[in-house]
Every structure is written in structure tokens, then in C-alpha cells.
Amino acid sequence: MNKIEHLGIAVKDLEASNTLFHKLLGVSHYKIEEVALEGVKTSFFQTGESKIELLEATNSDSAITKFIEKRGEGLHHVAFEVADIQAEIKRLKGEGFTILNETPKRGADNKWVVFLHPKSINGVLIELCQEIESP
Ligand code: ZN
């Protein structure tokens, strides 16, 4: 794994949180993107080398809805950038981690994403992401 690509934070109100994080970081979000398949609307902030992804649910079946009901707003996942997502899936499976989707999905911010079950990693949801190369 290369580095922490971003931290994902579950929020109830993306608008309000965009304002809050603007105040906190001193920069505006650089994009808002809806991932319909996941039932989430996201916004991204860049601060130095690091990124923050805010996630708001767009429907009641969304993983973000369930997360907020159970645990409230807050840190939702830690995303690591990987160079070869298929190789990492294979390696981590071999190490006994539970992979939530073995076929990478198209996530926000032009990435292939895979999630590892928090139960296998001290309660932390881990995302692996690899930049989708444009043809
Ligand atoms: Zn993410």
C-alpha cells in the first residue's frame, strides 16, 4: 500500500459540513460527486497532501444511513492508495481479512474501490483505492 489516500467521514448534512470543513481547513471542497449505486453524495477536500471525503446518504438503504443510525456521525473509513488492487485483494485474502467486494467497484473521485470488513480490522472500515486509468 502506498499511503493513506483519504479519510472518509459520515455526515448528516453535506452542505453544513462543507461549510464547517471549509472553516476548519481554510479551503473549499474541490468536488461534489454522487455515487448513485452506493446511495451517497460525497465532497472532497484537499489539505496539503491529504484528502478528506465527506459522505452524506441519499437514501435510507445507504450504508451511510445505517452507519449514522448505529454510531452517529464521524470517521467512517480509512482509504489506502494501492498500485495493483487485484494483487492487494489476493494478498489480503491470503492474510485472512474479509473482503466486502472482491470485484472492485467504481467509487468517487475516479477510483476503483474495495472495502475490507471492519470486524477483521479492529472495527475500522478500510478502503483500498486505485486510480482508474483513462484510455
Ligand atoms: Zn472513500
mmCIF file with all atom_site columns, C-alpha atoms and ligand atoms in Angstrom:
data_model
loop_
_atom_site.group_PDB
_atom_site.id
_atom_site.type_symbol
_atom_site.label_atom_id
_atom_site.label_alt_id
_atom_site.label_comp_id
_atom_site.label_asym_id
_atom_site.label_entity_id
_atom_site.label_seq_id
_atom_site.pdbx_PDB_ins_code
_atom_site.Cartn_x
_atom_site.Cartn_y
_atom_site.Cartn_z
_atom_site.occupancy
_atom_site.B_iso_or_equiv
_atom_site.pdbx_formal_charge
_atom_site.auth_seq_id
_atom_site.auth_comp_id
_atom_site.auth_asym_id
_atom_site.auth_atom_id
_atom_site.pdbx_PDB_model_num
ATOM   1   C  CA . MET A 1 1   ? 0.000   0.000   0.000   1.00 0.00 ? 1   MET A CA 1
ATOM   2   C  CA . ASN A 1 2   ? 1.287   3.443   -0.904  1.00 0.00 ? 2   ASN A CA 1
ATOM   3   C  CA . LYS A 1 3   ? -0.244  5.939   1.509   1.00 0.00 ? 3   LYS A CA 1
ATOM   4   C  CA . ILE A 1 4   ? -3.462  6.991   3.154   1.00 0.00 ? 4   ILE A CA 1
ATOM   5   C  CA . GLU A 1 5   ? -5.342  8.415   0.180   1.00 0.00 ? 5   GLU A CA 1
ATOM   6   C  CA . HIS A 1 6   ? -8.162  9.936   2.195   1.00 0.00 ? 6   HIS A CA 1
ATOM   7   C  CA . LEU A 1 7   ? -10.260 9.711   5.331   1.00 0.00 ? 7   LEU A CA 1
ATOM   8   C  CA . GLY A 1 8   ? -13.996 9.211   4.874   1.00 0.00 ? 8   GLY A CA 1
ATOM   9   C  CA . ILE A 1 9   ? -16.303 10.984  7.311   1.00 0.00 ? 9   ILE A CA 1
ATOM   10  C  CA . ALA A 1 10  ? -20.027 10.228  7.546   1.00 0.00 ? 10  ALA A CA 1
ATOM   11  C  CA . VAL A 1 11  ? -22.151 13.362  7.884   1.00 0.00 ? 11  VAL A CA 1
ATOM   12  C  CA . LYS A 1 12  ? -25.864 14.067  8.121   1.00 0.00 ? 12  LYS A CA 1
ATOM   13  C  CA . ASP A 1 13  ? -25.875 17.317  6.190   1.00 0.00 ? 13  ASP A CA 1
ATOM   14  C  CA . LEU A 1 14  ? -23.286 17.694  3.452   1.00 0.00 ? 14  LEU A CA 1
ATOM   15  C  CA . GLU A 1 15  ? -23.984 21.406  2.945   1.00 0.00 ? 15  GLU A CA 1
ATOM   16  C  CA . ALA A 1 16  ? -23.480 22.232  6.599   1.00 0.00 ? 16  ALA A CA 1
ATOM   17  C  CA . SER A 1 17  ? -20.384 20.040  6.807   1.00 0.00 ? 17  SER A CA 1
ATOM   18  C  CA . ASN A 1 18  ? -18.882 21.619  3.695   1.00 0.00 ? 18  ASN A CA 1
ATOM   19  C  CA . THR A 1 19  ? -19.135 24.967  5.454   1.00 0.00 ? 19  THR A CA 1
ATOM   20  C  CA . LEU A 1 20  ? -17.680 23.519  8.642   1.00 0.00 ? 20  LEU A CA 1
ATOM   21  C  CA . PHE A 1 21  ? -14.727 21.861  6.896   1.00 0.00 ? 21  PHE A CA 1
ATOM   22  C  CA . HIS A 1 22  ? -14.093 25.000  4.880   1.00 0.00 ? 22  HIS A CA 1
ATOM   23  C  CA . LYS A 1 23  ? -13.704 26.852  8.189   1.00 0.00 ? 23  LYS A CA 1
ATOM   24  C  CA . LEU A 1 24  ? -11.555 24.066  9.618   1.00 0.00 ? 24  LEU A CA 1
ATOM   25  C  CA . LEU A 1 25  ? -9.207  23.602  6.666   1.00 0.00 ? 25  LEU A CA 1
ATOM   26  C  CA . GLY A 1 26  ? -9.261  27.067  5.132   1.00 0.00 ? 26  GLY A CA 1
ATOM   27  C  CA . VAL A 1 27  ? -10.074 25.668  1.695   1.00 0.00 ? 27  VAL A CA 1
ATOM   28  C  CA . SER A 1 28  ? -13.293 24.858  -0.133  1.00 0.00 ? 28  SER A CA 1
ATOM   29  C  CA . HIS A 1 29  ? -14.177 21.377  -1.328  1.00 0.00 ? 29  HIS A CA 1
ATOM   30  C  CA . TYR A 1 30  ? -12.868 20.796  -4.856  1.00 0.00 ? 30  TYR A CA 1
ATOM   31  C  CA . LYS A 1 31  ? -15.632 18.484  -5.974  1.00 0.00 ? 31  LYS A CA 1
ATOM   32  C  CA . ILE A 1 32  ? -19.032 17.097  -5.140  1.00 0.00 ? 32  ILE A CA 1
ATOM   33  C  CA . GLU A 1 33  ? -19.895 13.744  -6.586  1.00 0.00 ? 33  GLU A CA 1
ATOM   34  C  CA . GLU A 1 34  ? -22.856 11.465  -6.207  1.00 0.00 ? 34  GLU A CA 1
ATOM   35  C  CA . VAL A 1 35  ? -22.318 7.706   -6.335  1.00 0.00 ? 35  VAL A CA 1
ATOM   36  C  CA . ALA A 1 36  ? -25.873 6.577   -7.059  1.00 0.00 ? 36  ALA A CA 1
ATOM   37  C  CA . LEU A 1 37  ? -25.059 2.893   -6.722  1.00 0.00 ? 37  LEU A CA 1
ATOM   38  C  CA . GLU A 1 38  ? -23.878 3.414   -3.147  1.00 0.00 ? 38  GLU A CA 1
ATOM   39  C  CA . GLY A 1 39  ? -26.590 5.896   -2.215  1.00 0.00 ? 39  GLY A CA 1
ATOM   40  C  CA . VAL A 1 40  ? -24.073 8.563   -1.249  1.00 0.00 ? 40  VAL A CA 1
ATOM   41  C  CA . LYS A 1 41  ? -23.218 12.123  -2.102  1.00 0.00 ? 41  LYS A CA 1
ATOM   42  C  CA . THR A 1 42  ? -19.585 12.967  -1.441  1.00 0.00 ? 42  THR A CA 1
ATOM   43  C  CA . SER A 1 43  ? -17.467 16.052  -1.281  1.00 0.00 ? 43  SER A CA 1
ATOM   44  C  CA . PHE A 1 44  ? -13.677 16.156  -1.322  1.00 0.00 ? 44  PHE A CA 1
ATOM   45  C  CA . PHE A 1 45  ? -11.243 18.499  0.348   1.00 0.00 ? 45  PHE A CA 1
ATOM   46  C  CA . GLN A 1 46  ? -7.531  18.655  -0.281  1.00 0.00 ? 46  GLN A CA 1
ATOM   47  C  CA . THR A 1 47  ? -5.317  19.849  2.522   1.00 0.00 ? 47  THR A CA 1
ATOM   48  C  CA . GLY A 1 48  ? -1.606  19.602  1.818   1.00 0.00 ? 48  GLY A CA 1
ATOM   49  C  CA . GLU A 1 49  ? -1.001  16.058  0.587   1.00 0.00 ? 49  GLU A CA 1
ATOM   50  C  CA . SER A 1 50  ? -4.107  14.725  2.293   1.00 0.00 ? 50  SER A CA 1
ATOM   51  C  CA . LYS A 1 51  ? -7.719  14.393  1.309   1.00 0.00 ? 51  LYS A CA 1
ATOM   52  C  CA . ILE A 1 52  ? -10.921 14.303  3.292   1.00 0.00 ? 52  ILE A CA 1
ATOM   53  C  CA . GLU A 1 53  ? -14.083 12.769  1.843   1.00 0.00 ? 53  GLU A CA 1
ATOM   54  C  CA . LEU A 1 54  ? -17.396 13.739  3.403   1.00 0.00 ? 54  LEU A CA 1
ATOM   55  C  CA . LEU A 1 55  ? -20.247 11.293  2.796   1.00 0.00 ? 55  LEU A CA 1
ATOM   56  C  CA . GLU A 1 56  ? -23.947 12.002  3.080   1.00 0.00 ? 56  GLU A CA 1
ATOM   57  C  CA . ALA A 1 57  ? -26.588 9.329   2.482   1.00 0.00 ? 57  ALA A CA 1
ATOM   58  C  CA . THR A 1 58  ? -29.018 9.894   -0.382  1.00 0.00 ? 58  THR A CA 1
ATOM   59  C  CA . ASN A 1 59  ? -31.451 7.154   0.652   1.00 0.00 ? 59  ASN A CA 1
ATOM   60  C  CA . SER A 1 60  ? -32.424 5.104   3.694   1.00 0.00 ? 60  SER A CA 1
ATOM   61  C  CA . ASP A 1 61  ? -30.736 1.929   2.360   1.00 0.00 ? 61  ASP A CA 1
ATOM   62  C  CA . SER A 1 62  ? -27.369 3.631   2.119   1.00 0.00 ? 62  SER A CA 1
ATOM   63  C  CA . ALA A 1 63  ? -24.508 2.240   4.190   1.00 0.00 ? 63  ALA A CA 1
ATOM   64  C  CA . ILE A 1 64  ? -24.071 5.805   5.491   1.00 0.00 ? 64  ILE A CA 1
ATOM   65  C  CA . THR A 1 65  ? -27.659 5.895   6.795   1.00 0.00 ? 65  THR A CA 1
ATOM   66  C  CA . LYS A 1 66  ? -27.038 2.649   8.673   1.00 0.00 ? 66  LYS A CA 1
ATOM   67  C  CA . PHE A 1 67  ? -23.677 3.804   9.956   1.00 0.00 ? 67  PHE A CA 1
ATOM   68  C  CA . ILE A 1 68  ? -25.074 7.078   11.349  1.00 0.00 ? 68  ILE A CA 1
ATOM   69  C  CA . GLU A 1 69  ? -28.039 5.279   12.950  1.00 0.00 ? 69  GLU A CA 1
ATOM   70  C  CA . LYS A 1 70  ? -25.677 2.884   14.674  1.00 0.00 ? 70  LYS A CA 1
ATOM   71  C  CA . ARG A 1 71  ? -22.666 5.016   15.514  1.00 0.00 ? 71  ARG A CA 1
ATOM   72  C  CA . GLY A 1 72  ? -23.555 8.611   14.762  1.00 0.00 ? 72  GLY A CA 1
ATOM   73  C  CA . GLU A 1 73  ? -21.581 10.965  12.555  1.00 0.00 ? 73  GLU A CA 1
ATOM   74  C  CA . GLY A 1 74  ? -17.837 10.598  12.425  1.00 0.00 ? 74  GLY A CA 1
ATOM   75  C  CA . LEU A 1 75  ? -14.909 8.732   10.921  1.00 0.00 ? 75  LEU A CA 1
ATOM   76  C  CA . HIS A 1 76  ? -16.331 6.147   8.530   1.00 0.00 ? 76  HIS A CA 1
ATOM   77  C  CA . HIS A 1 77  ? -13.322 4.698   6.724   1.00 0.00 ? 77  HIS A CA 1
ATOM   78  C  CA . VAL A 1 78  ? -9.615  4.974   6.081   1.00 0.00 ? 78  VAL A CA 1
ATOM   79  C  CA . ALA A 1 79  ? -8.675  4.680   2.408   1.00 0.00 ? 79  ALA A CA 1
ATOM   80  C  CA . PHE A 1 80  ? -5.290  3.450   1.240   1.00 0.00 ? 80  PHE A CA 1
ATOM   81  C  CA . GLU A 1 81  ? -3.979  4.005   -2.250  1.00 0.00 ? 81  GLU A CA 1
ATOM   82  C  CA . VAL A 1 82  ? -2.697  0.864   -3.911  1.00 0.00 ? 82  VAL A CA 1
ATOM   83  C  CA . ALA A 1 83  ? -0.886  0.358   -7.199  1.00 0.00 ? 83  ALA A CA 1
ATOM   84  C  CA . ASP A 1 84  ? -2.445  -3.011  -8.024  1.00 0.00 ? 84  ASP A CA 1
ATOM   85  C  CA . ILE A 1 85  ? -5.814  -3.537  -6.398  1.00 0.00 ? 85  ILE A CA 1
ATOM   86  C  CA . GLN A 1 86  ? -6.208  -7.131  -7.642  1.00 0.00 ? 86  GLN A CA 1
ATOM   87  C  CA . ALA A 1 87  ? -2.851  -8.122  -6.187  1.00 0.00 ? 87  ALA A CA 1
ATOM   88  C  CA . GLU A 1 88  ? -3.755  -6.477  -2.854  1.00 0.00 ? 88  GLU A CA 1
ATOM   89  C  CA . ILE A 1 89  ? -7.116  -8.292  -2.724  1.00 0.00 ? 89  ILE A CA 1
ATOM   90  C  CA . LYS A 1 90  ? -5.318  -11.571 -3.246  1.00 0.00 ? 90  LYS A CA 1
ATOM   91  C  CA . ARG A 1 91  ? -2.648  -10.764 -0.668  1.00 0.00 ? 91  ARG A CA 1
ATOM   92  C  CA . LEU A 1 92  ? -5.123  -9.586  1.998   1.00 0.00 ? 92  LEU A CA 1
ATOM   93  C  CA . LYS A 1 93  ? -7.422  -12.567 1.451   1.00 0.00 ? 93  LYS A CA 1
ATOM   94  C  CA . GLY A 1 94  ? -4.400  -14.763 1.991   1.00 0.00 ? 94  GLY A CA 1
ATOM   95  C  CA . GLU A 1 95  ? -3.756  -12.927 5.269   1.00 0.00 ? 95  GLU A CA 1
ATOM   96  C  CA . GLY A 1 96  ? -7.287  -13.746 6.409   1.00 0.00 ? 96  GLY A CA 1
ATOM   97  C  CA . PHE A 1 97  ? -9.022  -10.379 6.007   1.00 0.00 ? 97  PHE A CA 1
ATOM   98  C  CA . THR A 1 98  ? -12.674 -10.282 4.985   1.00 0.00 ? 98  THR A CA 1
ATOM   99  C  CA . ILE A 1 99  ? -13.088 -8.516  1.653   1.00 0.00 ? 99  ILE A CA 1
ATOM   100 C  CA . LEU A 1 100 ? -16.560 -6.995  1.264   1.00 0.00 ? 100 LEU A CA 1
ATOM   101 C  CA . ASN A 1 101 ? -16.456 -6.800  -2.540  1.00 0.00 ? 101 ASN A CA 1
ATOM   102 C  CA . GLU A 1 102 ? -13.888 -8.914  -4.323  1.00 0.00 ? 102 GLU A CA 1
ATOM   103 C  CA . THR A 1 103 ? -14.692 -7.265  -7.615  1.00 0.00 ? 103 THR A CA 1
ATOM   104 C  CA . PRO A 1 104 ? -13.547 -3.631  -7.398  1.00 0.00 ? 104 PRO A CA 1
ATOM   105 C  CA . LYS A 1 105 ? -16.377 -1.117  -7.764  1.00 0.00 ? 105 LYS A CA 1
ATOM   106 C  CA . ARG A 1 106 ? -16.287 2.286   -9.375  1.00 0.00 ? 106 ARG A CA 1
ATOM   107 C  CA . GLY A 1 107 ? -16.119 4.738   -6.471  1.00 0.00 ? 107 GLY A CA 1
ATOM   108 C  CA . ALA A 1 108 ? -15.987 8.502   -6.233  1.00 0.00 ? 108 ALA A CA 1
ATOM   109 C  CA . ASP A 1 109 ? -13.033 10.563  -7.471  1.00 0.00 ? 109 ASP A CA 1
ATOM   110 C  CA . ASN A 1 110 ? -12.220 8.250   -10.404 1.00 0.00 ? 110 ASN A CA 1
ATOM   111 C  CA . LYS A 1 111 ? -11.162 5.246   -8.350  1.00 0.00 ? 111 LYS A CA 1
ATOM   112 C  CA . TRP A 1 112 ? -11.614 1.513   -8.262  1.00 0.00 ? 112 TRP A CA 1
ATOM   113 C  CA . VAL A 1 113 ? -12.523 0.698   -4.695  1.00 0.00 ? 113 VAL A CA 1
ATOM   114 C  CA . VAL A 1 114 ? -12.654 -2.367  -2.477  1.00 0.00 ? 114 VAL A CA 1
ATOM   115 C  CA . PHE A 1 115 ? -13.694 -2.451  1.167   1.00 0.00 ? 115 PHE A CA 1
ATOM   116 C  CA . LEU A 1 116 ? -12.422 -4.691  3.945   1.00 0.00 ? 116 LEU A CA 1
ATOM   117 C  CA . HIS A 1 117 ? -14.828 -5.651  6.708   1.00 0.00 ? 117 HIS A CA 1
ATOM   118 C  CA . PRO A 1 118 ? -14.226 -3.656  9.914   1.00 0.00 ? 118 PRO A CA 1
ATOM   119 C  CA . LYS A 1 119 ? -14.674 -6.807  12.016  1.00 0.00 ? 119 LYS A CA 1
ATOM   120 C  CA . SER A 1 120 ? -11.410 -8.133  10.645  1.00 0.00 ? 120 SER A CA 1
ATOM   121 C  CA . ILE A 1 121 ? -9.519  -4.871  11.369  1.00 0.00 ? 121 ILE A CA 1
ATOM   122 C  CA . ASN A 1 122 ? -10.229 -3.632  14.906  1.00 0.00 ? 122 ASN A CA 1
ATOM   123 C  CA . GLY A 1 123 ? -13.535 -2.046  13.956  1.00 0.00 ? 123 GLY A CA 1
ATOM   124 C  CA . VAL A 1 124 ? -12.127 0.162   11.199  1.00 0.00 ? 124 VAL A CA 1
ATOM   125 C  CA . LEU A 1 125 ? -13.600 0.004   7.717   1.00 0.00 ? 125 LEU A CA 1
ATOM   126 C  CA . ILE A 1 126 ? -10.705 0.015   5.249   1.00 0.00 ? 126 ILE A CA 1
ATOM   127 C  CA . GLU A 1 127 ? -10.983 1.100   1.638   1.00 0.00 ? 127 GLU A CA 1
ATOM   128 C  CA . LEU A 1 128 ? -8.408  0.233   -0.980  1.00 0.00 ? 128 LEU A CA 1
ATOM   129 C  CA . CYS A 1 129 ? -8.416  2.515   -3.976  1.00 0.00 ? 129 CYS A CA 1
ATOM   130 C  CA . GLN A 1 130 ? -6.658  2.599   -7.284  1.00 0.00 ? 130 GLN A CA 1
ATOM   131 C  CA . GLU A 1 131 ? -6.866  5.421   -9.785  1.00 0.00 ? 131 GLU A CA 1
ATOM   132 C  CA . ILE A 1 132 ? -8.872  4.448   -12.883 1.00 0.00 ? 132 ILE A CA 1
ATOM   133 C  CA . GLU A 1 133 ? -6.603  4.998   -15.852 1.00 0.00 ? 133 GLU A CA 1
ATOM   134 C  CA . SER A 1 134 ? -8.291  6.827   -18.663 1.00 0.00 ? 134 SER A CA 1
ATOM   135 C  CA . PRO A 1 135 ? -7.920  5.078   -22.025 1.00 0.00 ? 135 PRO A CA 1
HETATM 136 ZN ZN . ZN  B 2 .   ? -13.561 6.772   0.467   1.00 0.00 ? 1   ZN  B ZN 1
#
